[in-house]
PDB file of C-alpha atoms in Angstrom:
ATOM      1  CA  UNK I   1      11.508 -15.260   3.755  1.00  0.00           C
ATOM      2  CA  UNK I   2       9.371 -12.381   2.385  1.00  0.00           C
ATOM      3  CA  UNK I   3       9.697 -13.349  -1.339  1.00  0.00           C
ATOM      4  CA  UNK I   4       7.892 -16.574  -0.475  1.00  0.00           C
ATOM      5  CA  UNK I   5       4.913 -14.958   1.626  1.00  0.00           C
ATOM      6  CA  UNK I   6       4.614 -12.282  -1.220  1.00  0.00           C
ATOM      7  CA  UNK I   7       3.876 -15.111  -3.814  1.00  0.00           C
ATOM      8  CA  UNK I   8       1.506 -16.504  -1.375  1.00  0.00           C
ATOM      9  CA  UNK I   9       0.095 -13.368  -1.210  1.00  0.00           C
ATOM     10  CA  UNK I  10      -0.282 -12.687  -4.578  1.00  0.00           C
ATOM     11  CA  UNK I  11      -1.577 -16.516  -5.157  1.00  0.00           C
ATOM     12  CA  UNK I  12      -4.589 -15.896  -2.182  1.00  0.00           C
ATOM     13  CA  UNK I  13      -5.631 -12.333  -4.198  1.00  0.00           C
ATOM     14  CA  UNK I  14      -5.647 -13.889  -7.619  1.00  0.00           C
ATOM     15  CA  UNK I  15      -7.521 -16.461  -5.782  1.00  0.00           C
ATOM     16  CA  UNK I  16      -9.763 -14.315  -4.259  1.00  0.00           C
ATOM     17  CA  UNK I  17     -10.619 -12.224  -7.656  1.00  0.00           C
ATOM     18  CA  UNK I  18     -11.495 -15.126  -9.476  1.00  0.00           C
ATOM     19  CA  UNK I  19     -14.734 -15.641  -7.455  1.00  0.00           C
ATOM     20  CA  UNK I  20     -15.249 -11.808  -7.424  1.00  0.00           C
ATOM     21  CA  UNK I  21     -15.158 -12.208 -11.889  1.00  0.00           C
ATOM     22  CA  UNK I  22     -17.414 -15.218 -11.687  1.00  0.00           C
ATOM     23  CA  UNK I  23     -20.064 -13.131  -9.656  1.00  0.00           C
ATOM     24  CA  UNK I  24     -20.041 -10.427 -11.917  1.00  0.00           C
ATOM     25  CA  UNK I  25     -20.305 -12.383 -14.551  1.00  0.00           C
ATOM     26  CA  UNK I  26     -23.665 -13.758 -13.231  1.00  0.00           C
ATOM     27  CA  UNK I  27     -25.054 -10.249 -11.951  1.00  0.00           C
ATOM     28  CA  UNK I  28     -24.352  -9.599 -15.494  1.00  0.00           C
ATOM     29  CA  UNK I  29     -26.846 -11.695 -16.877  1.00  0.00           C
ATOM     30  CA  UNK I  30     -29.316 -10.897 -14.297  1.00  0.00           C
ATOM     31  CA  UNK I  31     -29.213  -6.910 -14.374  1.00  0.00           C
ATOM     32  CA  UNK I  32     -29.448  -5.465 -18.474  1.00  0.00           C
ATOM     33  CA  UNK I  33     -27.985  -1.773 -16.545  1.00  0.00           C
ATOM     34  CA  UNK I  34     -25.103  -3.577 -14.743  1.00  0.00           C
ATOM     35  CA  UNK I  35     -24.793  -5.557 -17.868  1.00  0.00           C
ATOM     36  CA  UNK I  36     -24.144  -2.526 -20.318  1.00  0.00           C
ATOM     37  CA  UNK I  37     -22.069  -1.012 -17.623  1.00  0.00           C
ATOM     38  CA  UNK I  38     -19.497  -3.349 -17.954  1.00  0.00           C
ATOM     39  CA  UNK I  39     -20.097  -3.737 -21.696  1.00  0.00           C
ATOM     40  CA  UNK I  40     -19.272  -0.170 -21.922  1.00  0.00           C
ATOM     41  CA  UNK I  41     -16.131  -0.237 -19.657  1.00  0.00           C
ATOM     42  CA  UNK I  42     -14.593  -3.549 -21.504  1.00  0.00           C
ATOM     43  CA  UNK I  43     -15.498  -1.951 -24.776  1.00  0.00           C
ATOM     44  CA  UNK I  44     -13.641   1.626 -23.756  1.00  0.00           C
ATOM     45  CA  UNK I  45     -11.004  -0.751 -22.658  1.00  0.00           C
ATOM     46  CA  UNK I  46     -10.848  -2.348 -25.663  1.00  0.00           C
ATOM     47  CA  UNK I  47     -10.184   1.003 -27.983  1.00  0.00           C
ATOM     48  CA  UNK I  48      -7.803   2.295 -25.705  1.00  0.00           C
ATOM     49  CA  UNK I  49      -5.960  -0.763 -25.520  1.00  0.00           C
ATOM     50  CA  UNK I  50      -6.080  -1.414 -29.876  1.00  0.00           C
ATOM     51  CA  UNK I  51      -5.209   3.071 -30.127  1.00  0.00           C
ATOM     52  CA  UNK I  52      -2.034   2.112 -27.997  1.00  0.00           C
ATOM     53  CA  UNK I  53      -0.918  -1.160 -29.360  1.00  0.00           C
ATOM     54  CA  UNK I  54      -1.294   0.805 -32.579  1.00  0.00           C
ATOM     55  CA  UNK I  55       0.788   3.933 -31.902  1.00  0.00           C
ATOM     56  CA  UNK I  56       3.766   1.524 -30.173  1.00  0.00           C
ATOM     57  CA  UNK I  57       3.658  -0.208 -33.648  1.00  0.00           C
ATOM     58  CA  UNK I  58       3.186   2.850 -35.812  1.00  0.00           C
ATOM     59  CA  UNK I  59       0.052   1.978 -37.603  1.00  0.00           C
ATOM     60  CA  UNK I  60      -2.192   5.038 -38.377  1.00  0.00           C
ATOM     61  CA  UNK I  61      -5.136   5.044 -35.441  1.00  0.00           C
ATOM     62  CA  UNK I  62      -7.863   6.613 -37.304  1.00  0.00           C
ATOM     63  CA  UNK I  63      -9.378   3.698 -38.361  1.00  0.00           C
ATOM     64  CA  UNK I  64     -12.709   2.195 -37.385  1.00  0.00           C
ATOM     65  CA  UNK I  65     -11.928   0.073 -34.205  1.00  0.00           C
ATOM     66  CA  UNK I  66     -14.390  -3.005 -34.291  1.00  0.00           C
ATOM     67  CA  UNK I  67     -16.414  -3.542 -30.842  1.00  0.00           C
ATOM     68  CA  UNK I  68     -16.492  -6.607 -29.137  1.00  0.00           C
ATOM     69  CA  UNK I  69     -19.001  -9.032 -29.260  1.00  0.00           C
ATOM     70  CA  UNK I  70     -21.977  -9.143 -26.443  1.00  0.00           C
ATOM     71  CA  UNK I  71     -20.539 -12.186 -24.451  1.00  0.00           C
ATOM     72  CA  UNK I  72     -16.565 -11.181 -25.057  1.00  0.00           C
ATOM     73  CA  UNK I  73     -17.142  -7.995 -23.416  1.00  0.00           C
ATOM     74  CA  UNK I  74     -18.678  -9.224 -20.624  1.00  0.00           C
ATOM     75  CA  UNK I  75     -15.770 -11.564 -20.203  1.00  0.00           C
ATOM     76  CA  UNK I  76     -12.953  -8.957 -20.463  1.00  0.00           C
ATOM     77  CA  UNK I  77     -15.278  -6.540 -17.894  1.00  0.00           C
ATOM     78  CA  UNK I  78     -15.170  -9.333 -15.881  1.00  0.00           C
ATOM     79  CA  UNK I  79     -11.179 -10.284 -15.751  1.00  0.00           C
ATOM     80  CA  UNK I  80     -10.866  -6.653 -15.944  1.00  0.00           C
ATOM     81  CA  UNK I  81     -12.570  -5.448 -12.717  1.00  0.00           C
ATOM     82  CA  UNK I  82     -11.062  -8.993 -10.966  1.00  0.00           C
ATOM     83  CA  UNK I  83      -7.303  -7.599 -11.899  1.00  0.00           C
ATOM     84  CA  UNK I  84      -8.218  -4.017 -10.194  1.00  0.00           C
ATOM     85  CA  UNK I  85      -9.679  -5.595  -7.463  1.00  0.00           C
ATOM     86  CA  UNK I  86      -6.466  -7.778  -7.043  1.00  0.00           C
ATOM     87  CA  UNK I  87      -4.778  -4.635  -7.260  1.00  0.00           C
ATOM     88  CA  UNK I  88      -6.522  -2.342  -5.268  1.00  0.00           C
ATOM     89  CA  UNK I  89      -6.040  -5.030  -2.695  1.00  0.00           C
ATOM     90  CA  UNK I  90      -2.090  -5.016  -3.206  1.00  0.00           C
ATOM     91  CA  UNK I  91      -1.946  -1.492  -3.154  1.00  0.00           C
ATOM     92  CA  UNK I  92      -4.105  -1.224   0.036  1.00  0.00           C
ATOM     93  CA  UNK I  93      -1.377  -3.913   1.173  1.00  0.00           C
ATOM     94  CA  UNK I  94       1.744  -1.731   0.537  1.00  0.00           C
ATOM     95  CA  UNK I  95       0.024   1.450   2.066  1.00  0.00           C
ATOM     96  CA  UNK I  96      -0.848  -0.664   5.300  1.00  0.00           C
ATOM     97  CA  UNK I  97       2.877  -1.738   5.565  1.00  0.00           C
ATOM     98  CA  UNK I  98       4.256   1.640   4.746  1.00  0.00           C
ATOM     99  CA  UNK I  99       1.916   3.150   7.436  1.00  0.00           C
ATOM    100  CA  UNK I 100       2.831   0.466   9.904  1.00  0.00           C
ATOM    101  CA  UNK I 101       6.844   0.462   9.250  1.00  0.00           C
ATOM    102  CA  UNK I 102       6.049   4.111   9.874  1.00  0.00           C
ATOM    103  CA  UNK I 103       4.439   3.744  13.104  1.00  0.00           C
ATOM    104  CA  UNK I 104       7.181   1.083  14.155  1.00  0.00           C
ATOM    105  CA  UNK I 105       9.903   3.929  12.989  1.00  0.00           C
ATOM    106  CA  UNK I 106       8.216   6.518  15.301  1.00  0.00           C
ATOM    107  CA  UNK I 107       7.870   4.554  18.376  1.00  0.00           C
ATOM    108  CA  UNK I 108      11.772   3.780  17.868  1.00  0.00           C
ATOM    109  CA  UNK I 109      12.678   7.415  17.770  1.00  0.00           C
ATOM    110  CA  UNK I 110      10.477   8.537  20.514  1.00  0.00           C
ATOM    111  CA  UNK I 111      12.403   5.775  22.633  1.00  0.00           C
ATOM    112  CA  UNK I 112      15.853   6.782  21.613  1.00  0.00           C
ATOM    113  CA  UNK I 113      14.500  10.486  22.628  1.00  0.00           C
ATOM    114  CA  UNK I 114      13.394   9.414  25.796  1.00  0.00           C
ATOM    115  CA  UNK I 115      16.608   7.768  26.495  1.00  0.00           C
ATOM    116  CA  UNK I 116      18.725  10.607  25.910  1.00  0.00           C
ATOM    117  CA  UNK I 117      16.796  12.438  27.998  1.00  0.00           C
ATOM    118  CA  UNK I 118      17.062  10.116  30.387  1.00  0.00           C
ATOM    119  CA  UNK I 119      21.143  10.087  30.406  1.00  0.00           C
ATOM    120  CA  UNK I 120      20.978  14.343  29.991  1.00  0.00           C
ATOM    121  CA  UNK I 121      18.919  14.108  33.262  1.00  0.00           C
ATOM    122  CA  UNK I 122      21.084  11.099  34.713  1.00  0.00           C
ATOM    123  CA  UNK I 123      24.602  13.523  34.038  1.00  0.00           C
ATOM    124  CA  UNK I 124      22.742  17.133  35.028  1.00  0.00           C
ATOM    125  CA  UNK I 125      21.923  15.073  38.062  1.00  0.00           C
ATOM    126  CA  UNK I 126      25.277  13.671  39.025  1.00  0.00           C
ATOM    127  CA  UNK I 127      26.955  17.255  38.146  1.00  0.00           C
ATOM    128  CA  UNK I 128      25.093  18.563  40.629  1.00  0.00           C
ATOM    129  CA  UNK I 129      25.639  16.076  42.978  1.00  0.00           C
ATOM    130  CA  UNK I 130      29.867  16.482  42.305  1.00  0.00           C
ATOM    131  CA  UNK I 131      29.439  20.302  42.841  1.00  0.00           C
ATOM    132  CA  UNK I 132      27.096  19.466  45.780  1.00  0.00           C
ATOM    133  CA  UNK I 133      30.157  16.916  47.501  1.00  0.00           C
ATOM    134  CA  UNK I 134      32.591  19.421  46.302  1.00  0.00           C
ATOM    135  CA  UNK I 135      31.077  22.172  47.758  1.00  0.00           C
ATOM    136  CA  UNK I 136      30.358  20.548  51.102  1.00  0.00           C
ATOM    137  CA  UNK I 137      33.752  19.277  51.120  1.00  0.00           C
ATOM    138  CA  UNK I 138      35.352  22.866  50.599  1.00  0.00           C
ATOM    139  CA  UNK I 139      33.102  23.727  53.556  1.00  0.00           C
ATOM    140  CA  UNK I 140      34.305  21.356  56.063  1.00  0.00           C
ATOM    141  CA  UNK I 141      37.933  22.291  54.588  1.00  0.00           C
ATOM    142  CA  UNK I 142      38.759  18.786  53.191  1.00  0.00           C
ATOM    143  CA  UNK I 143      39.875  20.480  50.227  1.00  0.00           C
ATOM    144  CA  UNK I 144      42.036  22.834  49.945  1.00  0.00           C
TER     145      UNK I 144
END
């Protein structure tokens, strides 16, 4: 049951980011300092991403990384900030669940604490009431 609802999950969010890349996209082209904001994050991207692929292949990474084009970098800013937003949303996800299984676990042990306060009371009570019988019965000499 829950694998099914997670892949609908994860189909809404990837939905959902794909509008949230195409709007970029156009505030892109309508705002030159959002524009070279994201060309500088997909180009950082980009030279971390190349520096790492090199190292896990052993080529030397002192050479000259070339930048992306203009229109490239845009799009990879653009899938890029629609994957953390899909994640970001997953990850708020699991930390609303975790909180909420939390909550639910809580509520369960302050019931089972009530309830065993409840039978402490329930046999303190009837105790008393035994030594109360017994006692009233020692008085009126029914037991000897």
């Amino acid at each position: 049951m829950i694998l099914p609802l997670a892949k609908l999950g994860t189909l809404t969010l990837k939905m959902m980011a794909k509008p949230v890349a195409i709007r970029l996209k156009t505030e892109a082209s309508r705002h030159p300092k959002f524009r070279q904001f994201i060309i500088n994050l997909a180009q950082a991207n980009h030279r971390i991403s190349t520096n790492i692929q090199r190292r896990l292949y052993g080529h030397s990474t002192q050479v000259e990384i070339r930048p992306l084009n203009e229109e490239k970098a845009v799009q990879d800013a653009a899938d890029l900030i629609g994957e953390l937003f899909v994640f970001s949303v997953a990850g708020a996800v699991v930390v609303f669940e975790v909180q909420r299984s939390a909550r639910s676990e809580n509520r369960k042990e302050e019931a089972r604490k009530k309830e065993v306060e409840v039978k402490i009371w329930q046999t303190q009570e009837s105790s008393l009431h035994r030594n109360m019988v017994n006692q009233s019965q020692l008085n009126w000499g029914i037991l000897s």
